[in-house]
Coordinates of C-alpha atoms and ligand atoms in Angstrom, one line a residue:
X187 CA 0.0 0.0 0.0
X188 CA 1.2 3.5 -0.9
X189 CA 0.7 6.2 1.6
X190 CA 2.1 9.6 0.6
X191 CA 1.1 13.3 0.6
X192 CA -2.0 14.5 -1.2
X193 CA -3.2 12.6 -4.2
X194 CA -4.9 14.8 -6.8
X195 CA -6.4 13.6 -10.0
X196 CA -6.6 16.0 -13.0
X197 CA -9.4 14.8 -15.3
X198 CA -10.5 16.2 -18.6
X199 CA -10.6 15.6 -22.3
X200 CA -7.5 15.7 -24.5
X201 CA -6.5 19.3 -25.3
X202 CA -8.2 20.9 -22.3
X203 CA -4.9 22.0 -20.8
X204 CA -4.1 19.3 -18.3
X205 CA -0.4 19.3 -19.2
X206 CA 0.0 23.1 -19.0
X207 CA -2.0 23.4 -15.9
X208 CA -0.5 20.3 -14.3
X209 CA 3.0 21.9 -14.6
X210 CA 1.7 25.2 -13.1
X211 CA 0.0 23.5 -10.1
X212 CA 3.0 21.3 -9.5
X213 CA 5.2 24.3 -9.3
X214 CA 2.8 26.2 -7.0
X215 CA 2.1 23.4 -4.6
X216 CA 5.4 21.5 -4.8
X217 CA 3.7 18.4 -6.1
X218 CA 5.2 15.6 -8.2
X219 CA 3.5 15.0 -11.5
X220 CA 2.8 11.6 -12.9
X221 CA 1.9 12.0 -16.6
X222 CA 1.1 8.8 -18.3
X223 CA 1.1 10.2 -21.9
X224 CA 4.6 11.5 -21.3
X225 CA 5.7 8.2 -19.8
X226 CA 4.4 6.3 -22.8
X227 CA 6.0 8.6 -25.3
X228 CA 9.3 8.2 -23.5
X229 CA 8.9 4.4 -23.5
X230 CA 8.3 4.5 -27.2
X231 CA 11.4 6.6 -27.9
X232 CA 13.5 4.2 -25.8
X233 CA 12.0 1.2 -27.6
X234 CA 10.9 -0.6 -24.4
X235 CA 8.4 -3.5 -24.4
X236 CA 5.8 -1.1 -22.9
X237 CA 6.5 1.4 -25.6
X238 CA 6.1 -1.2 -28.4
X239 CA 2.8 -2.5 -27.0
X240 CA 1.5 1.1 -26.5
X241 CA 2.5 2.5 -29.9
X242 CA -0.2 1.4 -32.2
X243 CA -3.0 2.3 -29.7
X244 CA -1.6 5.8 -29.3
X245 CA -1.3 6.4 -33.0
X246 CA -4.9 5.4 -33.5
X247 CA -6.1 7.5 -30.6
X248 CA -7.3 4.5 -28.6
X249 CA -6.5 3.7 -25.0
X250 CA -3.5 1.5 -24.1
X251 CA -4.8 -1.7 -22.4
X252 CA -5.5 -1.4 -18.7
X253 CA -3.0 -4.1 -17.7
X254 CA -0.1 -2.3 -19.4
X255 CA -1.2 1.0 -17.8
X256 CA -1.7 -0.3 -14.3
X257 CA 1.7 -2.0 -14.3
X258 CA 3.4 1.2 -15.6
X259 CA 1.5 3.3 -13.0
X260 CA 2.5 1.1 -10.1
X261 CA 6.1 1.0 -11.2
X262 CA 6.4 4.8 -11.5
X263 CA 4.5 5.5 -8.3
X264 CA 6.9 3.3 -6.4
X265 CA 9.8 5.3 -7.7
X266 CA 8.4 8.8 -6.8
X267 CA 10.1 10.6 -4.0
X268 CA 8.1 11.5 -0.9
X269 CA 6.7 15.0 -1.0
X270 CA 3.6 17.1 -0.2
X271 CA 1.6 15.6 -3.0
X272 CA 1.2 13.8 -6.4
X273 CA -0.7 15.2 -9.3
X274 CA -2.0 12.4 -11.6
X275 CA -2.5 13.6 -15.3
X276 CA -3.8 11.0 -17.6
X277 CA -4.4 8.3 -15.0
X278 CA -6.9 6.8 -14.3
X279 CA -8.6 6.9 -17.7
X280 CA -11.0 4.0 -17.2
X281 CA -13.0 2.7 -14.2
X282 CA -10.8 -0.4 -14.1
X283 CA -7.7 1.9 -13.7
X284 CA -9.5 3.9 -11.0
X285 CA -10.2 0.6 -9.1
X286 CA -6.5 -0.3 -9.4
X287 CA -5.6 3.1 -8.1
X288 CA -8.0 2.7 -5.1
X289 CA -6.2 -0.6 -4.3
X290 CA -2.8 1.0 -4.5
X291 CA -3.5 3.6 -1.8
X292 CA -4.5 3.1 1.8
X293 CA -7.1 5.9 1.6
X294 CA -9.3 7.7 -0.9
X295 CA -7.8 10.3 -3.3
X296 CA -7.8 13.8 -1.9
X297 CA -9.2 15.7 -4.8
X298 CA -10.6 15.0 -8.3
X299 CA -10.5 18.1 -10.6
X300 CA -12.4 18.1 -13.9
X301 CA -11.3 20.7 -16.5
X302 CA -13.9 21.4 -19.1
X303 CA -14.1 22.9 -22.6
X304 CA -16.3 22.7 -25.7
X305 CA -15.4 20.2 -28.4
X306 CA -14.6 23.0 -31.0
X307 CA -12.1 24.6 -28.6
X308 CA -10.5 21.2 -27.9
X309 CA -10.1 20.3 -31.6
X310 CA -8.4 23.6 -32.4
X311 CA -6.3 23.5 -29.3
X312 CA -5.0 20.0 -30.1
X313 CA -4.6 20.2 -33.9
X314 CA -2.9 23.5 -33.5
X315 CA -0.5 22.3 -30.8
X316 CA 3.2 22.4 -31.6
X317 CA 5.9 21.6 -29.1
X318 CA 9.6 21.9 -28.7
X319 CA 11.3 18.6 -27.9
X320 CA 14.3 20.4 -26.6
X321 CA 13.0 22.8 -24.0
X322 CA 9.4 21.6 -23.6
X323 CA 7.7 24.9 -24.6
X324 CA 4.2 24.4 -26.0
X325 CA 2.7 26.7 -28.7
X326 CA -0.6 26.8 -30.6
X327 CA -0.6 28.0 -34.2
X328 CA -4.2 29.5 -33.7
X329 CA -4.0 30.9 -30.1
X330 CA -0.3 31.3 -29.2
X331 CA 2.0 31.1 -32.2
X332 CA 5.8 31.3 -31.9
X333 CA 7.4 34.5 -33.2
X334 CA 8.8 32.7 -36.3
X335 CA 6.7 30.0 -37.9
X336 CA 7.7 26.5 -36.8
X337 CA 10.6 27.5 -34.6
X338 CA 10.8 27.7 -30.8
X339 CA 11.1 31.2 -29.4
X340 CA 13.1 29.9 -26.4
X341 CA 15.8 27.8 -28.0
X342 CA 15.4 28.1 -31.8
X343 CA 14.7 24.4 -32.3
X344 CA 12.2 23.2 -35.0
X345 CA 8.8 22.6 -33.4
X346 CA 7.2 19.2 -33.7
X347 CA 3.6 18.2 -34.2
X348 CA 2.5 15.1 -32.2
X349 CA 1.5 12.2 -34.5
X350 CA -1.7 11.7 -32.6
X351 CA -2.6 15.5 -32.8
X352 CA -4.2 15.4 -36.3
X353 CA -7.9 16.5 -36.5
X354 CA -9.1 13.0 -37.4
X355 CA -7.2 11.3 -34.5
X356 CA -8.3 14.1 -32.2
X357 CA -12.0 13.4 -32.9
X358 CA -11.4 9.7 -32.1
X359 CA -9.6 10.6 -28.9
X360 CA -12.5 12.7 -27.8
X361 CA -14.9 9.9 -28.6
X362 CA -12.8 7.5 -26.5
X363 CA -12.7 10.1 -23.7
X364 CA -16.6 10.3 -23.7
X365 CA -17.0 6.5 -23.8
X366 CA -14.3 5.3 -21.5
X367 CA -13.1 8.2 -19.3
X368 CA -16.2 10.3 -18.7
X369 CA -17.7 7.5 -16.6
X370 CA -15.1 8.4 -14.0
X371 CA -16.9 11.6 -13.3
X372 CA -19.8 9.6 -11.9
X373 CA -17.5 7.0 -10.3
X374 CA -15.7 9.8 -8.3
X375 CA -18.9 11.8 -7.9
X376 CA -20.4 8.9 -6.0
X377 CA -17.3 8.8 -3.7
X378 CA -17.1 12.5 -3.0
X379 CA -16.9 15.8 -4.7
X380 CA -15.6 16.4 -8.3
X381 CA -14.3 19.9 -8.6
X382 CA -15.4 21.4 -11.9
X383 CA -13.2 24.1 -13.4
X384 CA -13.7 26.0 -16.7
X385 CA -10.8 25.2 -19.0
X386 CA -11.7 27.7 -21.8
X387 CA -10.0 30.8 -20.6
X388 CA -6.4 31.9 -21.0
X389 CA -3.8 29.7 -19.2
X390 CA -3.6 32.3 -16.3
X391 CA -7.4 32.4 -16.0
X392 CA -7.7 28.6 -15.9
X393 CA -4.9 28.4 -13.3
X394 CA -6.6 31.0 -11.1
X395 CA -9.9 28.9 -11.3
X396 CA -8.0 25.8 -10.4
X397 CA -6.2 27.3 -7.5
X398 CA -9.4 28.9 -6.1
X399 CA -11.2 25.6 -6.4
X400 CA -8.5 23.6 -4.7
X401 CA -8.1 26.2 -2.0
X402 CA -11.7 26.1 -1.1
X403 CA -11.8 22.3 -1.3
X404 CA -8.8 21.8 1.0
X405 CA -9.8 24.7 3.2
X406 CA -13.2 23.2 3.6
X407 CA -11.9 19.7 4.3
X408 CA -9.0 20.8 6.5
Ligands
AMP660 P1 -2.1 12.1 -23.5 O1 -0.8 12.7 -23.7 O2 -2.5 12.1 -22.1 O3 -3.2 12.6 -24.4 O4 -2.0 10.5 -23.9 C1 -1.6 10.1 -25.2 C2 -2.0 8.7 -25.5 O5 -1.4 7.8 -24.5 C3 -3.5 8.5 -25.3 O6 -4.3 8.8 -26.4 C4 -3.6 6.9 -25.0 O7 -3.4 6.2 -26.2 C5 -2.3 6.8 -24.2 N1 -2.6 6.9 -22.7 C6 -2.2 7.8 -21.8 N2 -2.6 7.6 -20.6 C7 -3.4 6.4 -20.7 C8 -4.1 5.7 -19.7 N3 -4.2 6.0 -18.4 N4 -4.8 4.6 -20.2 C9 -4.7 4.2 -21.5 N5 -4.1 4.9 -22.4 C10 -3.4 6.0 -22.0

């Protein structure tokens, strides 16, 4: 059984800003982040067995099987240093994963936060996303373009477009989210409060909404 600081789940559809906001919240609260999409992309680059098994599901916008994800999650959790909290981004994504998470901890999760945005906003955010593999900066050709097209402002590296960020795959990922991940809203709703935060504003506005919601939740439950 794992028993660490706070455990906070960041739920929401692809493109809603979990990555950007997760980084900000982790910096503000000193939390560790566990980001399963990043773990899988790294595993693919390294050519590990997990990476090979996950690759075709990721390219098609489908979920990687639960047994692979639960094993990866448990292995990474065990390796995280102790600290004030852990922010889970991208896990759980199915009810089976949520049940595995519940078995791994000795108590319920401390907060479940749902970031929301309309489908049109999500599709433009994802299909316009470009990132820098060198320094991690994220841009959007519609909302937040770099100064020179296709080049990172920070380090001058050529920006990349994730293979699963095409409009067609994005629609499939959104459908998969509705079918397989949205049931988690009811799952966690039945076990406590799900904090709902508007993800459509600017990154600063969304961050302010998240911090206010978490502050009132932890203030109320303290
Ligand atoms: P993300 O970067 O969170 O959008 O994840 C990219 C892809 O990784 C997803 O479309 C899935 O194929 C896979 N993935 C990430 N996390 C999970 C998970 N918890 N369960 C199943 N597949 C996942």
